[in-house]
């Protein structure tokens, strides 16, 4: 039991349970089938986006281009089907390749130049977004196959949408990657201390590129899932991803300096942000205040993050003094 209490996700889990009960008491509509369906759709989409950012945070970097990659892939995916009458599977594969390529570009330039990933991905954000607008001329694509529309809006049973399947699979795979593979351990070791990781033979080049490639792949999947949900491809897909992508991992206990992430806690962070956003809507609070609240959540998450870093520094200092 004591080991369970120390888990980053345990406290979040309690907050989710009691918070949901409290909201339901004041607004029974919160647990209506329709609202649960909408909530699960929101969680499903943002879960993939959060995982895309989380793996970059694990190595102590940031990817500001997550949304731009997702948007570029979303437009490419829909454009291939509408303009070139391409079938779904080839369009998906090309979309995934675009995401991988964007991630590789981010990682390769970061490694070869030694410039902060924050600056590199800020630049590629505008490049990928510009490509998006150039392809679409700022106009949406509407011709989406019925199978894509069905997957994005149909339900398995009750309020559970088909769209949750892929994010759940991704979450499981990410947990395995970060907790059961040498690559995941190397990423955390690199994020914790770059110099020490290099001394034990971990390739900085490979780790950074692998992390960005996986991030790009997940952003691509997120973009295509949004297309399934919206039933069209719009140039603004991904524009609102940046803040939630950072909020969920940090709320889940990730340290922005790197070396510490928790997949389950990140998933709980996504659920928490989605529940709060949904609750504000149910309580008929002005949508502008939802954005303000998310901003304050990010600020709080950063303060919590800094406290964790301070605590880790104190702990390391104590051990070194001994």
PDB file of N, CA and C in Angstrom, residues 66-133:
ATOM      1  N   UNK A  66       4.392  20.079 -32.216  1.00  0.00           N
ATOM      2  CA  UNK A  66       3.483  18.927 -32.157  1.00  0.00           C
ATOM      3  C   UNK A  66       2.189  19.212 -32.912  1.00  0.00           C
ATOM      4  N   UNK A  67       1.567  20.357 -32.627  1.00  0.00           N
ATOM      5  CA  UNK A  67       0.314  20.703 -33.285  1.00  0.00           C
ATOM      6  C   UNK A  67       0.478  20.940 -34.772  1.00  0.00           C
ATOM      7  N   UNK A  68       1.594  21.568 -35.160  1.00  0.00           N
ATOM      8  CA  UNK A  68       1.840  21.840 -36.578  1.00  0.00           C
ATOM      9  C   UNK A  68       2.034  20.545 -37.361  1.00  0.00           C
ATOM     10  N   UNK A  69       2.715  19.570 -36.751  1.00  0.00           N
ATOM     11  CA  UNK A  69       2.879  18.265 -37.401  1.00  0.00           C
ATOM     12  C   UNK A  69       1.528  17.586 -37.551  1.00  0.00           C
ATOM     13  N   UNK A  70       0.750  17.576 -36.466  1.00  0.00           N
ATOM     14  CA  UNK A  70      -0.579  16.969 -36.524  1.00  0.00           C
ATOM     15  C   UNK A  70      -1.456  17.618 -37.574  1.00  0.00           C
ATOM     16  N   UNK A  71      -1.395  18.951 -37.667  1.00  0.00           N
ATOM     17  CA  UNK A  71      -2.195  19.666 -38.656  1.00  0.00           C
ATOM     18  C   UNK A  71      -1.763  19.372 -40.076  1.00  0.00           C
ATOM     19  N   UNK A  72      -0.447  19.320 -40.310  1.00  0.00           N
ATOM     20  CA  UNK A  72       0.070  19.017 -41.648  1.00  0.00           C
ATOM     21  C   UNK A  72      -0.331  17.619 -42.090  1.00  0.00           C
ATOM     22  N   UNK A  73      -0.224  16.666 -41.174  1.00  0.00           N
ATOM     23  CA  UNK A  73      -0.609  15.286 -41.496  1.00  0.00           C
ATOM     24  C   UNK A  73      -2.112  15.187 -41.731  1.00  0.00           C
ATOM     25  N   UNK A  74      -2.903  15.866 -40.915  1.00  0.00           N
ATOM     26  CA  UNK A  74      -4.361  15.838 -41.073  1.00  0.00           C
ATOM     27  C   UNK A  74      -4.767  16.336 -42.453  1.00  0.00           C
ATOM     28  N   UNK A  75      -4.162  17.444 -42.880  1.00  0.00           N
ATOM     29  CA  UNK A  75      -4.479  18.014 -44.188  1.00  0.00           C
ATOM     30  C   UNK A  75      -3.981  17.110 -45.313  1.00  0.00           C
ATOM     31  N   UNK A  76      -2.794  16.546 -45.147  1.00  0.00           N
ATOM     32  CA  UNK A  76      -2.253  15.640 -46.164  1.00  0.00           C
ATOM     33  C   UNK A  76      -3.126  14.399 -46.295  1.00  0.00           C
ATOM     34  N   UNK A  77      -3.532  13.859 -45.163  1.00  0.00           N
ATOM     35  CA  UNK A  77      -4.390  12.665 -45.115  1.00  0.00           C
ATOM     36  C   UNK A  77      -5.703  12.909 -45.855  1.00  0.00           C
ATOM     37  N   UNK A  78      -6.373  14.003 -45.547  1.00  0.00           N
ATOM     38  CA  UNK A  78      -7.659  14.296 -46.190  1.00  0.00           C
ATOM     39  C   UNK A  78      -7.472  14.725 -47.640  1.00  0.00           C
ATOM     40  N   UNK A  79      -6.413  15.491 -47.909  1.00  0.00           N
ATOM     41  CA  UNK A  79      -6.160  15.943 -49.276  1.00  0.00           C
ATOM     42  C   UNK A  79      -5.888  14.793 -50.226  1.00  0.00           C
ATOM     43  N   UNK A  80      -5.132  13.809 -49.765  1.00  0.00           N
ATOM     44  CA  UNK A  80      -4.843  12.642 -50.604  1.00  0.00           C
ATOM     45  C   UNK A  80      -6.119  11.896 -50.972  1.00  0.00           C
ATOM     46  N   UNK A  81      -7.045  11.812 -50.029  1.00  0.00           N
ATOM     47  CA  UNK A  81      -8.300  11.099 -50.290  1.00  0.00           C
ATOM     48  C   UNK A  81      -9.250  11.916 -51.160  1.00  0.00           C
ATOM     49  N   UNK A  82      -9.262  13.242 -50.962  1.00  0.00           N
ATOM     50  CA  UNK A  82     -10.195  14.075 -51.738  1.00  0.00           C
ATOM     51  C   UNK A  82      -9.655  14.413 -53.123  1.00  0.00           C
ATOM     52  N   UNK A  83      -8.433  14.909 -53.197  1.00  0.00           N
ATOM     53  CA  UNK A  83      -7.882  15.391 -54.467  1.00  0.00           C
ATOM     54  C   UNK A  83      -7.412  14.250 -55.358  1.00  0.00           C
ATOM     55  N   UNK A  84      -6.764  13.245 -54.741  1.00  0.00           N
ATOM     56  CA  UNK A  84      -6.190  12.155 -55.529  1.00  0.00           C
ATOM     57  C   UNK A  84      -6.990  10.857 -55.441  1.00  0.00           C
ATOM     58  N   UNK A  85      -8.129  10.906 -54.772  1.00  0.00           N
ATOM     59  CA  UNK A  85      -9.013   9.733 -54.637  1.00  0.00           C
ATOM     60  C   UNK A  85      -8.267   8.511 -54.108  1.00  0.00           C
ATOM     61  N   UNK A  86      -7.320   8.745 -53.229  1.00  0.00           N
ATOM     62  CA  UNK A  86      -6.533   7.651 -52.659  1.00  0.00           C
ATOM     63  C   UNK A  86      -7.371   6.904 -51.629  1.00  0.00           C
ATOM     64  N   UNK A  87      -7.179   5.599 -51.545  1.00  0.00           N
ATOM     65  CA  UNK A  87      -7.905   4.808 -50.555  1.00  0.00           C
ATOM     66  C   UNK A  87      -7.356   5.089 -49.158  1.00  0.00           C
ATOM     67  N   UNK A  88      -8.078   4.635 -48.152  1.00  0.00           N
ATOM     68  CA  UNK A  88      -7.770   5.021 -46.770  1.00  0.00           C
ATOM     69  C   UNK A  88      -6.403   4.530 -46.306  1.00  0.00           C
ATOM     70  N   UNK A  89      -6.093   3.257 -46.521  1.00  0.00           N
ATOM     71  CA  UNK A  89      -4.851   2.687 -45.986  1.00  0.00           C
ATOM     72  C   UNK A  89      -3.602   3.375 -46.530  1.00  0.00           C
ATOM     73  N   UNK A  90      -3.461   3.551 -47.858  1.00  0.00           N
ATOM     74  CA  UNK A  90      -2.278   4.281 -48.346  1.00  0.00           C
ATOM     75  C   UNK A  90      -2.194   5.708 -47.802  1.00  0.00           C
ATOM     76  N   UNK A  91      -3.348   6.366 -47.657  1.00  0.00           N
ATOM     77  CA  UNK A  91      -3.355   7.732 -47.119  1.00  0.00           C
ATOM     78  C   UNK A  91      -2.870   7.741 -45.670  1.00  0.00           C
ATOM     79  N   UNK A  92      -3.268   6.728 -44.899  1.00  0.00           N
ATOM     80  CA  UNK A  92      -2.804   6.610 -43.509  1.00  0.00           C
ATOM     81  C   UNK A  92      -1.298   6.404 -43.471  1.00  0.00           C
ATOM     82  N   UNK A  93      -0.799   5.509 -44.310  1.00  0.00           N
ATOM     83  CA  UNK A  93       0.637   5.206 -44.330  1.00  0.00           C
ATOM     84  C   UNK A  93       1.455   6.438 -44.709  1.00  0.00           C
ATOM     85  N   UNK A  94       0.985   7.177 -45.704  1.00  0.00           N
ATOM     86  CA  UNK A  94       1.696   8.398 -46.094  1.00  0.00           C
ATOM     87  C   UNK A  94       1.642   9.426 -44.963  1.00  0.00           C
ATOM     88  N   UNK A  95       0.498   9.521 -44.299  1.00  0.00           N
ATOM     89  CA  UNK A  95       0.377  10.425 -43.155  1.00  0.00           C
ATOM     90  C   UNK A  95       1.368  10.076 -42.054  1.00  0.00           C
ATOM     91  N   UNK A  96       1.508   8.791 -41.773  1.00  0.00           N
ATOM     92  CA  UNK A  96       2.466   8.350 -40.753  1.00  0.00           C
ATOM     93  C   UNK A  96       3.897   8.663 -41.173  1.00  0.00           C
ATOM     94  N   UNK A  97       4.201   8.471 -42.459  1.00  0.00           N
ATOM     95  CA  UNK A  97       5.543   8.772 -42.967  1.00  0.00           C
ATOM     96  C   UNK A  97       5.853  10.263 -42.862  1.00  0.00           C
ATOM     97  N   UNK A  98       4.852  11.093 -43.122  1.00  0.00           N
ATOM     98  CA  UNK A  98       5.050  12.543 -42.984  1.00  0.00           C
ATOM     99  C   UNK A  98       5.363  12.892 -41.529  1.00  0.00           C
ATOM    100  N   UNK A  99       4.625  12.295 -40.606  1.00  0.00           N
ATOM    101  CA  UNK A  99       4.885  12.527 -39.188  1.00  0.00           C
ATOM    102  C   UNK A  99       6.278  12.080 -38.783  1.00  0.00           C
ATOM    103  N   UNK A 100       6.681  10.902 -39.258  1.00  0.00           N
ATOM    104  CA  UNK A 100       8.030  10.400 -38.973  1.00  0.00           C
ATOM    105  C   UNK A 100       9.094  11.331 -39.537  1.00  0.00           C
ATOM    106  N   UNK A 101       8.865  11.801 -40.769  1.00  0.00           N
ATOM    107  CA  UNK A 101       9.835  12.690 -41.415  1.00  0.00           C
ATOM    108  C   UNK A 101       9.955  14.013 -40.661  1.00  0.00           C
ATOM    109  N   UNK A 102       8.826  14.568 -40.246  1.00  0.00           N
ATOM    110  CA  UNK A 102       8.851  15.828 -39.482  1.00  0.00           C
ATOM    111  C   UNK A 102       9.598  15.646 -38.162  1.00  0.00           C
ATOM    112  N   UNK A 103       9.335  14.533 -37.487  1.00  0.00           N
ATOM    113  CA  UNK A 103      10.029  14.243 -36.239  1.00  0.00           C
ATOM    114  C   UNK A 103      11.521  14.067 -36.451  1.00  0.00           C
ATOM    115  N   UNK A 104      11.879  13.383 -37.541  1.00  0.00           N
ATOM    116  CA  UNK A 104      13.300  13.179 -37.851  1.00  0.00           C
ATOM    117  C   UNK A 104      13.987  14.512 -38.109  1.00  0.00           C
ATOM    118  N   UNK A 105      13.325  15.382 -38.855  1.00  0.00           N
ATOM    119  CA  UNK A 105      13.890  16.712 -39.131  1.00  0.00           C
ATOM    120  C   UNK A 105      14.148  17.464 -37.827  1.00  0.00           C
ATOM    121  N   UNK A 106      13.177  17.450 -36.931  1.00  0.00           N
ATOM    122  CA  UNK A 106      13.349  18.120 -35.634  1.00  0.00           C
ATOM    123  C   UNK A 106      14.540  17.559 -34.869  1.00  0.00           C
ATOM    124  N   UNK A 107      14.595  16.230 -34.769  1.00  0.00           N
ATOM    125  CA  UNK A 107      15.657  15.588 -34.007  1.00  0.00           C
ATOM    126  C   UNK A 107      17.023  15.765 -34.637  1.00  0.00           C
ATOM    127  N   UNK A 108      17.096  15.604 -35.953  1.00  0.00           N
ATOM    128  CA  UNK A 108      18.385  15.680 -36.660  1.00  0.00           C
ATOM    129  C   UNK A 108      18.984  17.079 -36.558  1.00  0.00           C
ATOM    130  N   UNK A 109      18.155  18.097 -36.802  1.00  0.00           N
ATOM    131  CA  UNK A 109      18.662  19.476 -36.733  1.00  0.00           C
ATOM    132  C   UNK A 109      19.085  19.817 -35.303  1.00  0.00           C
ATOM    133  N   UNK A 110      18.312  19.361 -34.329  1.00  0.00           N
ATOM    134  CA  UNK A 110      18.653  19.618 -32.923  1.00  0.00           C
ATOM    135  C   UNK A 110      20.005  19.016 -32.573  1.00  0.00           C
ATOM    136  N   UNK A 111      20.227  17.780 -32.998  1.00  0.00           N
ATOM    137  CA  UNK A 111      21.481  17.089 -32.682  1.00  0.00           C
ATOM    138  C   UNK A 111      22.660  17.717 -33.414  1.00  0.00           C
ATOM    139  N   UNK A 112      22.504  17.965 -34.696  1.00  0.00           N
ATOM    140  CA  UNK A 112      23.624  18.426 -35.517  1.00  0.00           C
ATOM    141  C   UNK A 112      24.016  19.882 -35.258  1.00  0.00           C
ATOM    142  N   UNK A 113      23.063  20.691 -34.857  1.00  0.00           N
ATOM    143  CA  UNK A 113      23.385  22.101 -34.596  1.00  0.00           C
ATOM    144  C   UNK A 113      23.709  22.373 -33.136  1.00  0.00           C
ATOM    145  N   UNK A 114      23.197  21.516 -32.243  1.00  0.00           N
ATOM    146  CA  UNK A 114      23.383  21.750 -30.819  1.00  0.00           C
ATOM    147  C   UNK A 114      22.504  22.862 -30.282  1.00  0.00           C
ATOM    148  N   UNK A 115      21.621  23.370 -31.127  1.00  0.00           N
ATOM    149  CA  UNK A 115      20.692  24.423 -30.708  1.00  0.00           C
ATOM    150  C   UNK A 115      19.539  23.789 -29.940  1.00  0.00           C
ATOM    151  N   UNK A 116      19.002  24.514 -28.983  1.00  0.00           N
ATOM    152  CA  UNK A 116      17.893  24.011 -28.167  1.00  0.00           C
ATOM    153  C   UNK A 116      16.725  23.562 -29.038  1.00  0.00           C
ATOM    154  N   UNK A 117      16.131  22.427 -28.661  1.00  0.00           N
ATOM    155  CA  UNK A 117      14.961  21.924 -29.385  1.00  0.00           C
ATOM    156  C   UNK A 117      13.811  22.919 -29.328  1.00  0.00           C
ATOM    157  N   UNK A 118      13.771  23.727 -28.286  1.00  0.00           N
ATOM    158  CA  UNK A 118      12.742  24.769 -28.170  1.00  0.00           C
ATOM    159  C   UNK A 118      12.808  25.711 -29.374  1.00  0.00           C
ATOM    160  N   UNK A 119      14.013  26.146 -29.730  1.00  0.00           N
ATOM    161  CA  UNK A 119      14.197  27.064 -30.859  1.00  0.00           C
ATOM    162  C   UNK A 119      13.952  26.347 -32.182  1.00  0.00           C
ATOM    163  N   UNK A 120      14.503  25.142 -32.308  1.00  0.00           N
ATOM    164  CA  UNK A 120      14.349  24.385 -33.560  1.00  0.00           C
ATOM    165  C   UNK A 120      12.884  24.114 -33.850  1.00  0.00           C
ATOM    166  N   UNK A 121      12.165  23.631 -32.855  1.00  0.00           N
ATOM    167  CA  UNK A 121      10.753  23.282 -33.087  1.00  0.00           C
ATOM    168  C   UNK A 121       9.866  24.521 -33.210  1.00  0.00           C
ATOM    169  N   UNK A 122      10.319  25.648 -32.643  1.00  0.00           N
ATOM    170  CA  UNK A 122       9.596  26.903 -32.873  1.00  0.00           C
ATOM    171  C   UNK A 122       9.685  27.277 -34.352  1.00  0.00           C
ATOM    172  N   UNK A 123      10.876  27.088 -34.925  1.00  0.00           N
ATOM    173  CA  UNK A 123      11.063  27.376 -36.351  1.00  0.00           C
ATOM    174  C   UNK A 123      10.271  26.401 -37.222  1.00  0.00           C
ATOM    175  N   UNK A 124      10.371  25.102 -36.911  1.00  0.00           N
ATOM    176  CA  UNK A 124       9.662  24.113 -37.738  1.00  0.00           C
ATOM    177  C   UNK A 124       8.153  24.217 -37.565  1.00  0.00           C
ATOM    178  N   UNK A 125       7.706  24.723 -36.424  1.00  0.00           N
ATOM    179  CA  UNK A 125       6.272  24.969 -36.239  1.00  0.00           C
ATOM    180  C   UNK A 125       5.756  25.860 -37.371  1.00  0.00           C
ATOM    181  N   UNK A 126       6.475  26.952 -37.634  1.00  0.00           N
ATOM    182  CA  UNK A 126       6.041  27.876 -38.681  1.00  0.00           C
ATOM    183  C   UNK A 126       6.238  27.277 -40.073  1.00  0.00           C
ATOM    184  N   UNK A 127       7.279  26.471 -40.236  1.00  0.00           N
ATOM    185  CA  UNK A 127       7.500  25.823 -41.533  1.00  0.00           C
ATOM    186  C   UNK A 127       6.375  24.842 -41.842  1.00  0.00           C
ATOM    187  N   UNK A 128       6.077  23.958 -40.886  1.00  0.00           N
ATOM    188  CA  UNK A 128       5.026  22.958 -41.107  1.00  0.00           C
ATOM    189  C   UNK A 128       3.658  23.620 -41.245  1.00  0.00           C
ATOM    190  N   UNK A 129       3.421  24.664 -40.457  1.00  0.00           N
ATOM    191  CA  UNK A 129       2.146  25.380 -40.549  1.00  0.00           C
ATOM    192  C   UNK A 129       2.025  26.084 -41.892  1.00  0.00           C
ATOM    193  N   UNK A 130       3.124  26.653 -42.364  1.00  0.00           N
ATOM    194  CA  UNK A 130       3.122  27.298 -43.671  1.00  0.00           C
ATOM    195  C   UNK A 130       2.843  26.311 -44.788  1.00  0.00           C
ATOM    196  N   UNK A 131       3.421  25.115 -44.689  1.00  0.00           N
ATOM    197  CA  UNK A 131       3.150  24.065 -45.673  1.00  0.00           C
ATOM    198  C   UNK A 131       1.673  23.679 -45.648  1.00  0.00           C
ATOM    199  N   UNK A 132       1.130  23.596 -44.453  1.00  0.00           N
ATOM    200  CA  UNK A 132      -0.293  23.281 -44.268  1.00  0.00           C
ATOM    201  C   UNK A 132      -1.161  24.294 -45.013  1.00  0.00           C
ATOM    202  N   UNK A 133      -0.911  25.573 -44.765  1.00  0.00           N
ATOM    203  CA  UNK A 133      -1.710  26.627 -45.391  1.00  0.00           C
ATOM    204  C   UNK A 133      -1.472  26.695 -46.894  1.00  0.00           C
TER     205      UNK A 133
END
